[in-house]
Coordinates of C-alpha atoms and ligand atoms in Angstrom, one line a residue:
X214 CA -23.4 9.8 7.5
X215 CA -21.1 8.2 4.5
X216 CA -22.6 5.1 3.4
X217 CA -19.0 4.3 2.2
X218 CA -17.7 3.9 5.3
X219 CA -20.6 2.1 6.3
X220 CA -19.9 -0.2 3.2
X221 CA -16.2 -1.2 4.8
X222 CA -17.5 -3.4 7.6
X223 CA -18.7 -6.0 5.3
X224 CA -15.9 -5.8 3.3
X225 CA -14.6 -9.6 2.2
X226 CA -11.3 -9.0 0.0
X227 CA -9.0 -6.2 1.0
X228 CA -5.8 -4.8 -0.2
X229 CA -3.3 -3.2 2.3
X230 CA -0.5 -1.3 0.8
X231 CA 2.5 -0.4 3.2
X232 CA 4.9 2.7 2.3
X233 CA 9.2 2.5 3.5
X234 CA 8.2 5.5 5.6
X235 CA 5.8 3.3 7.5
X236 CA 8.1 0.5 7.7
X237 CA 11.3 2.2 8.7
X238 CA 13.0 4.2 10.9
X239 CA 13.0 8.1 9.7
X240 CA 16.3 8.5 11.9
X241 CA 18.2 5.6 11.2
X242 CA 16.3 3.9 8.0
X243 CA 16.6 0.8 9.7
X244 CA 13.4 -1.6 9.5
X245 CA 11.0 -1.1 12.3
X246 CA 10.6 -3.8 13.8
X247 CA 7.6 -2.7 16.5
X248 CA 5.8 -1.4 13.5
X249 CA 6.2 -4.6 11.3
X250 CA 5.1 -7.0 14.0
X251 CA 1.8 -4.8 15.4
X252 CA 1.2 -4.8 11.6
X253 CA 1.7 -8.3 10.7
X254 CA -0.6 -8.5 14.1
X255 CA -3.5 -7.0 12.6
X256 CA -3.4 -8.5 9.7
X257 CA -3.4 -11.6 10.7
X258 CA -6.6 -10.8 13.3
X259 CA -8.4 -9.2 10.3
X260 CA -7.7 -12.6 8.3
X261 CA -8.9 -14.9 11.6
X262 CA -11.9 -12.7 11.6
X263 CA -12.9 -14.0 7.9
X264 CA -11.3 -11.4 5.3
X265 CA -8.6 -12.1 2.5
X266 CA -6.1 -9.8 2.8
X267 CA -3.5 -9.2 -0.2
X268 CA -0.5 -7.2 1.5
X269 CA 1.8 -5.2 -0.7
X270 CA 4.8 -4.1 0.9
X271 CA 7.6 -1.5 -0.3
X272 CA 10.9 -1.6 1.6
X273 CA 13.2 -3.4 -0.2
X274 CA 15.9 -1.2 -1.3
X275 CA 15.5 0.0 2.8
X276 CA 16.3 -3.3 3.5
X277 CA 19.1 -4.1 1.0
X278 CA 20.6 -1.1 2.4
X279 CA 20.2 -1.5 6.1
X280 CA 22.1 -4.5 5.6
X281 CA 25.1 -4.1 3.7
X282 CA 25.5 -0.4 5.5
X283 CA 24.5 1.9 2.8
X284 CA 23.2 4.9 3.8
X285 CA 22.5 7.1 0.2
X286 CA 20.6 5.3 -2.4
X287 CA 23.1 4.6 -5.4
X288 CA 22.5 6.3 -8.1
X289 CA 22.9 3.0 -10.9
X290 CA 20.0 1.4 -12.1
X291 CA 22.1 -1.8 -11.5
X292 CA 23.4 -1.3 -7.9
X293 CA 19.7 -0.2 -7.1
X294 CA 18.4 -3.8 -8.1
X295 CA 21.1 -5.4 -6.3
X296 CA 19.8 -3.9 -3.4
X297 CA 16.4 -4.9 -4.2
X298 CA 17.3 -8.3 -4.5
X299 CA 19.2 -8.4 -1.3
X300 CA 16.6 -6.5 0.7
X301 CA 13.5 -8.9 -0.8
X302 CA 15.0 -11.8 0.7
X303 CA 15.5 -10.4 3.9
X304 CA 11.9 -8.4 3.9
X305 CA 10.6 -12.3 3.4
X306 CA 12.2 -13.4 5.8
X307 CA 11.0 -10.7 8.5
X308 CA 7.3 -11.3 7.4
X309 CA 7.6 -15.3 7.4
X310 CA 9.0 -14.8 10.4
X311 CA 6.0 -13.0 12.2
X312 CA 3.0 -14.4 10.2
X313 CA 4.1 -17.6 11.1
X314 CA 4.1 -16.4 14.6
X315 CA 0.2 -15.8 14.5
X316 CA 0.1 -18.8 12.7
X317 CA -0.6 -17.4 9.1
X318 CA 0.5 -18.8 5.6
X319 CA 2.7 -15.8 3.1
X320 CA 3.1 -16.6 -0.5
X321 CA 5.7 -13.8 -2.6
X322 CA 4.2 -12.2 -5.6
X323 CA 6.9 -9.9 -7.4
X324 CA 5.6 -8.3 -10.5
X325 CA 6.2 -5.7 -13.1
X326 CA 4.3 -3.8 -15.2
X327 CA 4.4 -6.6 -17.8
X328 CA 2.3 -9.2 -15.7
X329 CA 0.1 -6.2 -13.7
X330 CA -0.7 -3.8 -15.7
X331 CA -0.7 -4.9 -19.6
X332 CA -4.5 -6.3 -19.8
X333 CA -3.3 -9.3 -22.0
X334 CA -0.6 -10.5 -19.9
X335 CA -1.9 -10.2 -15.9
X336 CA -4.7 -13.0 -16.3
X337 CA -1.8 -15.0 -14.9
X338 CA -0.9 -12.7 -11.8
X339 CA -4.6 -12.7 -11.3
X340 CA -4.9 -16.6 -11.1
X341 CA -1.7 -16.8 -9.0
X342 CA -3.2 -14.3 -6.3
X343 CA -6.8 -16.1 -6.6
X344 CA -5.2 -19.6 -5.8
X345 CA -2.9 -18.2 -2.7
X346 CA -6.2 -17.0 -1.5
X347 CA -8.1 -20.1 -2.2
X348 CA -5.2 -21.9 0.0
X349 CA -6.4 -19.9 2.9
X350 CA -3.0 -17.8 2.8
X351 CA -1.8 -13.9 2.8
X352 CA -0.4 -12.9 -0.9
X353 CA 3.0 -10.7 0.1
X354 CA 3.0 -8.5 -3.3
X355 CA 5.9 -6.1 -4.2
X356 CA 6.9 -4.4 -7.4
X357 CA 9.9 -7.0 -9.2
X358 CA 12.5 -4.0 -8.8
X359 CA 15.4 -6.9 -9.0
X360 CA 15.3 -6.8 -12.7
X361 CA 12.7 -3.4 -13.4
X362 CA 13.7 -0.9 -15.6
X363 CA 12.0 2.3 -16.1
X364 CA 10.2 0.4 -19.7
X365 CA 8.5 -2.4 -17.1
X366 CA 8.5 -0.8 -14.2
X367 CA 4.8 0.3 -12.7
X368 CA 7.2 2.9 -10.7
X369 CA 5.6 3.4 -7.0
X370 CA 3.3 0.3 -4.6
X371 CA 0.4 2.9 -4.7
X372 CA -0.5 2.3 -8.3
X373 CA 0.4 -1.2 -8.2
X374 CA -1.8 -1.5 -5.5
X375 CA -4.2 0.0 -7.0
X376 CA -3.6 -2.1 -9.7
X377 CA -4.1 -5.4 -7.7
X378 CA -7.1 -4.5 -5.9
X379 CA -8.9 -4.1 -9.4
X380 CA -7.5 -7.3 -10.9
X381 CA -8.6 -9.6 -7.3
X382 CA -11.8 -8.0 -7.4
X383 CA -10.9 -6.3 -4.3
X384 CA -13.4 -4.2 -2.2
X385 CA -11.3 -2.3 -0.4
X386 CA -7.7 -0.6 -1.1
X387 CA -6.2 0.9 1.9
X388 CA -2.5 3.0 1.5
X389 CA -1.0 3.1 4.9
X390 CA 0.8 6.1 5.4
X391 CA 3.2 8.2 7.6
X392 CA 0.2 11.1 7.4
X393 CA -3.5 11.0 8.6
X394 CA -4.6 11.1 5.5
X395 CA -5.1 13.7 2.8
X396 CA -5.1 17.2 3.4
X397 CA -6.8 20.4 1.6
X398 CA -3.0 22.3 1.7
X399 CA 0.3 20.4 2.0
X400 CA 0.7 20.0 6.1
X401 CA 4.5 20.4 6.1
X402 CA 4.0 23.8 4.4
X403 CA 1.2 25.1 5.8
X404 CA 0.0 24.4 9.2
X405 CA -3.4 25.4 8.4
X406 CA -4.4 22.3 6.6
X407 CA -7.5 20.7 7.3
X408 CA -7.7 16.7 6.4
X409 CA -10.4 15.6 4.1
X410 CA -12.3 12.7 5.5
X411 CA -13.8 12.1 2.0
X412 CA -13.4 12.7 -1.9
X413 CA -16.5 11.8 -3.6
X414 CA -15.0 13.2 -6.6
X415 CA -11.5 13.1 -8.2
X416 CA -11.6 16.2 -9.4
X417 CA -9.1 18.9 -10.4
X418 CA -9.2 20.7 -7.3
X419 CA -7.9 17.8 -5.7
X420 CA -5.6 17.1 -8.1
X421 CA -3.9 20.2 -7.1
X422 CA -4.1 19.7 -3.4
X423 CA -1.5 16.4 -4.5
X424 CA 0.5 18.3 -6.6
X425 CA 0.0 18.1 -10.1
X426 CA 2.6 16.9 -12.6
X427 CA 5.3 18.9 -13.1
X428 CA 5.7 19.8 -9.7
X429 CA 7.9 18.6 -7.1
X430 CA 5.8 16.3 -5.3
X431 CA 4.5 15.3 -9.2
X432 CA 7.0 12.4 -9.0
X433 CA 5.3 10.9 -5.9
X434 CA 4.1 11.5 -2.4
X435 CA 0.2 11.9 -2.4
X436 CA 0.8 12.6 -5.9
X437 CA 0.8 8.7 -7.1
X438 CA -1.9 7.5 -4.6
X439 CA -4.1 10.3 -6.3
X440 CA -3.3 8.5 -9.2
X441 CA -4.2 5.3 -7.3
X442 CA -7.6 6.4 -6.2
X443 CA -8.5 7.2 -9.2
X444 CA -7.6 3.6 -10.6
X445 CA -9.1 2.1 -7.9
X446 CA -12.4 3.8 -7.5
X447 CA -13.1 4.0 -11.3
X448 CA -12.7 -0.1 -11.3
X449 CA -14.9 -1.0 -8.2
X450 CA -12.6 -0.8 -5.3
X451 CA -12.8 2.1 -2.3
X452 CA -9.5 3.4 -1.1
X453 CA -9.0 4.5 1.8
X454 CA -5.6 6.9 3.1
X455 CA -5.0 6.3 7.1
X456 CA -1.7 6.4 9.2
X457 CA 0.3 3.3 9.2
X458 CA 2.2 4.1 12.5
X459 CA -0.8 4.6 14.7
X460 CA -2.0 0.9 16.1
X461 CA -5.1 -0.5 15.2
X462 CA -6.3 1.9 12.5
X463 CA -6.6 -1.2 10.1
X464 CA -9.2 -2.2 12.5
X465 CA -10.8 1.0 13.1
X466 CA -10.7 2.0 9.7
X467 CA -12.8 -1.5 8.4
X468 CA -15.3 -0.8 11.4
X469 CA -16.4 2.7 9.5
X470 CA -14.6 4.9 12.3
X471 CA -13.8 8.0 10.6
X472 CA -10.2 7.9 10.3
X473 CA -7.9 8.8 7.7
X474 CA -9.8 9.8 4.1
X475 CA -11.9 7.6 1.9
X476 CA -12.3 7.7 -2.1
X477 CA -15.7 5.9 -2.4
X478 CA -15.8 3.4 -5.2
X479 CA -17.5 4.5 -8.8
X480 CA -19.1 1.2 -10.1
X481 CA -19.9 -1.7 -7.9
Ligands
ADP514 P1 4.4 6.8 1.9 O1 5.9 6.5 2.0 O2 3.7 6.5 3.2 O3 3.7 6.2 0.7 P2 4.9 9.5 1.0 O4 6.0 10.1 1.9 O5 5.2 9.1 -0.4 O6 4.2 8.4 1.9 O7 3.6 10.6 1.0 C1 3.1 11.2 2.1 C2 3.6 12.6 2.3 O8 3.0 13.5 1.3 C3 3.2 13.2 3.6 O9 4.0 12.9 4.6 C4 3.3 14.8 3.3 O10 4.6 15.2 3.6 C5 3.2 14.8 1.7 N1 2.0 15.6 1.3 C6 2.1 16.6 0.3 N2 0.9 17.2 0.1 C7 0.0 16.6 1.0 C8 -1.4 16.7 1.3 N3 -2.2 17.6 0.6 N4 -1.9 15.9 2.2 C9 -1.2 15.0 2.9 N5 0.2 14.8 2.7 C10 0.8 15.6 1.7

């Protein structure tokens, strides 16, 4: 009986963090659209039902890509924010698009390490995402890649997830995936692994389990939303790990069902 789970059905302020592999097409890296809209769906439902939701959404570059028919990512720094300005616009648009369909308000937060993470500097983020909330509407946040360099850049949407949740006073982080959650071994390599419905503890032994840095999957994967949970949970906010492409686990998960794994909070 987790008490954590328990502690997601009153939840009030939640941050839901979606990954390109949830939002795209593994084939064809196109956007998919079914997945989107049953999204956007949800969220809108969970934000009728009373909750403010603060959506962070990768897919960008995806999208930049998709549409001017590029199918390897460029290896400039340059063409690579091109592409994230092209694709923002047309991620907006998609989103707009669909909230306005279930009749809800998006406002577009784009930040970089300089307004999220530096302490002195993100009192203004904070205040921006407050008021959008305030007005009764759905924050779309999204790392500023248009003009990010590795100096300002926070690098992946898990940590700057993480990263929001604390600074909105968030209960609730949850990382939608293209996996169930985490698992004791890496699933693709051995089918064997057994996922972990909850870490109470961020501990080394877990740390392996994501692949510590240095190794291969150091530079992201479950890697950076260890890295997240440990953010997160150490500043007030559970996280939660569940599969993005499975309908109505946003729900499920916020009703206590056990799906996907949860990181209980530290300090309350
Ligand atoms: P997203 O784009 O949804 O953020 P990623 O592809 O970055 O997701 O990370 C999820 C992937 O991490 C899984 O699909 C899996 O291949 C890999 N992975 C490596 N180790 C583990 C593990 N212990 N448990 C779950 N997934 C793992």
């Amino acid at each position: 009986m987790s008490t954590a789970r328990d502690s997601l059905k009153t939840a009030r302020r939640i941050v839901i963090k979606v990954g390109t592999s949830t939002l795209a097409h593994a084939d064809s890296g196109k956007l998919n659209l079914y997945r989107i809209e049953h999204l956007v769906r949800e969220i809108a439902d969970l934000h009728n039902a009373g909750k403010e939701i603060i959506f962070v959404s990768s897919g960008a570059i995806a999208a930049g890509m998709n549409k001017l028919g590029i199918k390897i990512k460029p290896p400039t720094i340059p063409e690579n924010q091109a592409l994230a300005a092209i694709g923002q616009g047309i991620l907006m648009h998609i989103y707009e698009k669909f909230f306005a369909e279930y009749g809800q308000t998006i406002g577009q937060i784009l930040l970089t390490k300089e307004n999220a993470a530096d302490e002195h500097t993100r009192e203004n983020s904070r205040n921006s995402l407050r008021a959008i909330l305030d007005m009764g509407a759905i924050p779309v946040v999204n790392e500023n890649d248009a003009v990010g360099v590795d100096e300002i850049r926070i690098g992946d949407n898990d940590n700057l997830s993480a990263i929001v949740a604390a600074m909105t006073d968030s209960e609730v982080l949850i990382i939608l995936s293209d996996i169930d959650g985490l698992y004791d071994k890496n699933p693709n390599v051995d089918k064997t692994a057994r996922l972990i419905d909850e870490v109470p503890e961020i501990d080394a032994e877990i740390e392996q389990i994501a692949g510590g840095a240095g190794t291969k999957l150091g530079t992201g994967g479950m890697f950076t939303k260890i890295q997240a949970a440990k953010f997160a949970t150490s500043n007030g906010v559970t996280m939660l790990i569940v599969n993005g492409s499975t309908n109505g686990n946003l729900r499920r998960a916020l009703n206590g069902e056990h799906i996907g794994t949860i990181f209980p909070r530290k300090v309350t």
